[in-house]
Amino acid sequence: MAPFSISPLRRLAAMRVGRATSVATARVVPEETAVALVFDGATHAVMMASPADLEDYAVGFALTEGKIAAPDDIIGMDIVVHEAGIEARLWLEALCGRTNALRRRAMLGPTGCGLCGIESLEQALPPVPRVDEGACLTAADVAAAVASLRPAQVLNAEAAALHAAGLWRQGSGLVVVREDVGRHNALDKLAGALAREGTSVHDGIIVLTSRVSVEMVQKAAMIGATVVVAVSAPTALAVRTAEAAGITLVGIARADAFEVFTHAHRITDAHRDGHQTEQGAMAHAVC
């Protein structure tokens, strides 16, 4: 097996087979490698990810997994490339380091997996923090956020196989975007980039190219996101978790319509039709 490349994209030979002909061709594909998240010399997780924006990934993972409260809790970081993969080595402020040592667990995950290695049901579904109220938005804002994401996906434009997560704001547009083969990783990278820049998420929209599983909502809540918009559907558990966290969760977002599953009051021109979810949240189609 050829060694992985530290570039996030790689051009590989392929054979294009049609009904009548077969021709040699080449295809740009995303690279994928094992990334070990190492805190104070102990490996806490090994995830499969794109080898890009790894400093952002390490900080974002530490934040969304509750290992740190702020980037200042990290006193040192190194990205170390090995033959078999990459280590993101973080050294934590003393109190954070002791806390993490007490609750350390090993986690080995496939691409973007956020739950592998969890030792109990309680660990898989911890209580999520409740977010602040945040800004009011319009249906046009949601549509603009969704429309802004695909043109900003530089890697996906070449390989057509990467997820993205971005922060969109009224008056500013798409502020930051990060890409990865894993949807959880893309959100972690975004979280890390925003934290390292000191950029707040509470008055903007977290926009995603993926479906919304419960881990995505958990991660969004950990960074204080008030609105999450995705092009695909959420799971029922993700909806329940967003309701509990106070997050406005929008799915099936297209150019002409989207569906609001929780806390629709932040979308000022949402049409209220009286239909309730299990949690009493409104789900609306907005055109």
XYZ file of C-alpha atoms in Angstrom:
287
model
C 0.000 0.000 0.000
C 1.326 3.411 -0.947
C 1.888 5.815 1.952
C -0.677 8.530 2.511
C -0.053 12.042 1.253
C -0.066 15.063 3.562
C -1.911 16.899 0.802
C -5.720 16.767 1.250
C -6.144 15.760 -2.416
C -4.437 13.157 -4.564
C -4.580 12.361 -8.295
C -4.864 8.627 -8.949
C -4.962 6.509 -12.079
C -8.282 4.904 -12.895
C -10.011 3.030 -15.693
C -13.184 4.558 -17.098
C -15.461 1.768 -18.301
C -18.380 2.463 -20.614
C -20.768 0.226 -22.501
C -18.448 -0.122 -25.471
C -15.061 1.208 -24.414
C -12.577 1.305 -21.561
C -10.026 4.082 -21.333
C -7.273 5.000 -18.920
C -7.989 8.168 -16.975
C -7.107 9.945 -13.748
C -9.250 11.133 -10.878
C -8.628 13.615 -8.056
C -9.736 12.018 -4.795
C -9.564 13.186 -1.180
C -6.793 11.871 1.021
C -7.772 10.239 4.292
C -5.497 9.347 7.158
C -5.478 8.406 10.804
C -5.149 11.440 13.066
C -4.337 10.753 16.710
C -5.492 13.393 19.200
C -2.872 13.277 21.945
C -3.371 15.232 25.182
C -0.414 15.573 27.557
C 1.264 12.557 26.018
C -1.775 10.236 26.136
C -3.781 9.347 23.026
C -7.468 10.111 23.606
C -8.808 9.416 20.112
C -7.733 8.253 16.673
C -9.994 9.525 13.907
C -9.900 9.211 10.126
C -9.726 12.689 8.624
C -8.444 14.848 5.789
C -4.851 15.998 6.453
C -5.680 19.716 6.273
C -6.291 22.432 8.883
C -5.147 20.024 11.583
C -4.421 22.734 14.146
C -8.031 23.858 13.794
C -9.164 20.239 14.052
C -7.214 19.612 17.242
C -8.527 22.739 18.952
C -12.079 22.164 17.726
C -12.101 18.526 18.809
C -10.839 19.512 22.247
C -13.595 22.128 22.542
C -16.519 20.073 21.255
C -15.490 17.038 23.296
C -15.342 19.182 26.442
C -11.632 18.642 27.045
C -10.995 22.389 27.168
C -13.206 25.425 27.734
C -11.191 27.843 25.578
C -8.091 27.813 23.347
C -6.110 29.406 26.181
C -6.347 26.061 28.003
C -3.849 24.751 25.418
C -0.293 25.734 26.310
C 1.424 23.921 23.436
C 0.629 22.063 20.208
C 2.620 20.107 17.636
C 1.505 18.338 14.462
C 3.778 15.336 13.939
C 3.713 13.317 10.697
C 4.506 9.589 10.892
C 4.628 6.941 8.189
C 1.249 5.567 9.271
C -0.542 8.815 10.051
C -0.447 12.067 11.987
C -0.367 12.987 15.656
C -1.867 16.235 16.915
C -0.095 16.674 20.237
C -1.626 19.119 22.705
C -0.359 20.120 26.117
C -3.020 21.468 28.448
C -3.072 23.921 31.318
C -2.527 22.006 34.566
C -6.128 21.894 35.814
C -7.498 20.815 32.421
C -4.784 18.220 32.155
C -5.622 16.675 35.527
C -9.343 16.655 34.752
C -8.807 14.901 31.427
C -6.425 12.374 32.938
C -9.147 11.311 35.387
C -11.757 10.755 32.689
C -9.507 9.578 29.879
C -10.948 7.094 27.429
C -9.585 5.625 24.218
C -11.596 6.159 21.048
C -10.877 4.692 17.631
C -13.240 6.014 14.978
C -13.848 5.585 11.263
C -14.319 8.705 9.160
C -15.908 11.357 11.334
C -17.312 8.885 13.866
C -18.074 10.624 17.112
C -19.198 7.780 19.360
C -16.809 4.853 18.851
C -15.208 3.713 22.068
C -17.816 5.235 24.358
C -18.004 3.069 27.449
C -21.568 3.768 28.582
C -24.913 5.065 27.340
C -24.558 8.036 29.681
C -21.302 9.016 27.960
C -22.946 8.819 24.534
C -25.753 11.214 25.502
C -24.436 13.722 28.032
C -26.559 16.781 28.872
C -25.944 19.578 26.387
C -25.462 23.212 27.422
C -28.325 25.574 26.575
C -27.291 28.287 24.122
C -27.975 32.028 24.328
C -30.869 33.573 22.415
C -28.769 34.840 19.508
C -29.915 36.886 16.525
C -33.179 36.909 14.591
C -32.895 35.812 10.971
C -35.074 35.679 7.869
C -35.817 32.984 5.323
C -33.643 34.950 2.888
C -30.743 34.744 5.357
C -31.066 30.963 5.546
C -31.196 30.675 1.751
C -28.150 32.932 1.388
C -26.183 30.883 3.920
C -26.896 27.643 2.078
C -26.108 29.170 -1.325
C -22.776 30.521 -0.078
C -21.319 27.203 1.037
C -20.805 25.190 -2.149
C -18.851 27.919 -4.042
C -16.505 28.151 -1.042
C -15.675 24.421 -1.082
C -12.299 24.610 -2.803
C -11.332 20.994 -2.129
C -14.739 19.577 -2.975
C -14.702 21.427 -6.298
C -11.810 19.187 -7.343
C -12.673 15.917 -5.639
C -16.485 16.066 -5.189
C -16.262 13.962 -2.043
C -15.829 16.264 0.957
C -18.195 17.700 3.528
C -18.079 21.317 4.673
C -19.120 23.375 7.667
C -19.239 27.154 7.630
C -20.279 30.191 9.644
C -22.529 32.700 7.851
C -23.458 36.115 9.234
C -25.829 38.880 8.218
C -23.866 41.628 6.517
C -20.692 39.548 6.269
C -21.724 36.422 4.391
C -19.672 33.270 4.815
C -17.034 34.146 7.408
C -15.147 30.834 7.722
C -15.478 27.431 6.036
C -13.663 24.153 6.630
C -13.759 20.880 4.666
C -13.114 17.233 5.507
C -14.028 13.733 4.387
C -15.917 13.426 7.683
C -18.843 15.692 8.534
C -17.973 15.690 12.251
C -14.387 16.589 11.392
C -15.475 19.506 9.212
C -17.512 20.905 12.109
C -14.635 20.375 14.551
C -12.263 22.185 12.171
C -14.721 25.072 11.900
C -15.077 25.192 15.686
C -11.306 25.298 16.080
C -10.822 27.976 13.435
C -13.469 30.206 15.021
C -12.084 29.714 18.530
C -8.527 30.455 17.457
C -9.698 33.662 15.749
C -11.882 34.663 18.699
C -14.984 34.669 16.474
C -18.344 34.126 18.173
C -20.992 31.894 16.585
C -24.052 32.978 18.576
C -25.248 35.630 16.078
C -24.688 33.610 12.902
C -25.685 30.403 11.133
C -23.690 27.186 11.223
C -24.325 25.747 7.764
C -23.580 22.103 6.927
C -23.452 20.005 3.767
C -24.432 16.863 5.656
C -27.265 15.249 7.542
C -27.597 16.241 11.180
C -27.019 13.445 13.663
C -27.034 13.946 17.416
C -23.254 14.390 17.602
C -23.457 17.361 15.234
C -25.980 19.063 17.501
C -23.917 18.233 20.589
C -20.847 19.805 18.995
C -22.823 22.869 17.887
C -24.153 23.347 21.422
C -20.661 23.090 22.904
C -19.514 26.097 20.849
C -22.680 28.117 21.513
C -24.271 27.932 18.050
C -27.871 29.164 18.057
C -28.850 28.252 14.472
C -27.776 25.136 12.540
C -28.787 24.748 8.896
C -28.146 21.581 6.878
C -28.894 20.476 3.345
C -30.038 17.040 4.578
C -32.451 15.848 7.238
C -31.827 15.558 10.979
C -32.403 12.440 13.018
C -35.196 12.435 15.584
C -32.641 12.357 18.397
C -30.859 15.347 16.870
C -34.170 17.240 16.908
C -34.794 16.368 20.557
C -31.263 17.424 21.467
C -31.564 20.723 19.571
C -34.852 21.423 21.332
C -33.224 20.855 24.728
C -30.208 23.009 23.818
C -32.298 25.917 22.537
C -30.874 25.570 19.009
C -32.888 26.471 15.907
C -32.436 23.403 13.711
C -33.126 23.718 9.977
C -32.928 20.821 7.537
C -33.668 19.947 3.907
C -32.407 23.411 3.004
C -32.802 24.214 -0.683
C -32.876 27.392 -2.755
C -36.666 27.683 -2.556
C -37.578 26.035 0.755
C -36.358 24.578 4.033
C -37.826 22.953 7.122
C -37.511 24.328 10.667
C -37.644 21.604 13.319
C -36.961 23.489 16.559
C -37.129 27.041 17.944
C -38.622 28.585 14.823
C -39.025 31.951 16.588
C -35.546 32.980 15.409
C -36.740 32.819 11.779
C -38.872 35.958 11.817
C -40.906 35.222 8.684
C -41.510 31.523 9.363
C -45.136 30.525 8.739
C -46.595 28.964 11.858
C -49.086 26.288 10.955
C -49.690 24.775 14.382
C -48.053 21.398 13.759
C -45.950 20.172 16.666
C -43.034 17.782 16.958
C -42.811 15.354 19.887
C -41.042 18.041 21.907
C -43.510 20.835 21.085
C -41.114 22.369 18.530
C -42.488 23.764 15.296
C -41.594 22.237 11.935
C -42.339 24.467 8.963
C -41.726 24.633 5.243
C -40.642 28.168 4.422
C -40.686 29.349 0.793
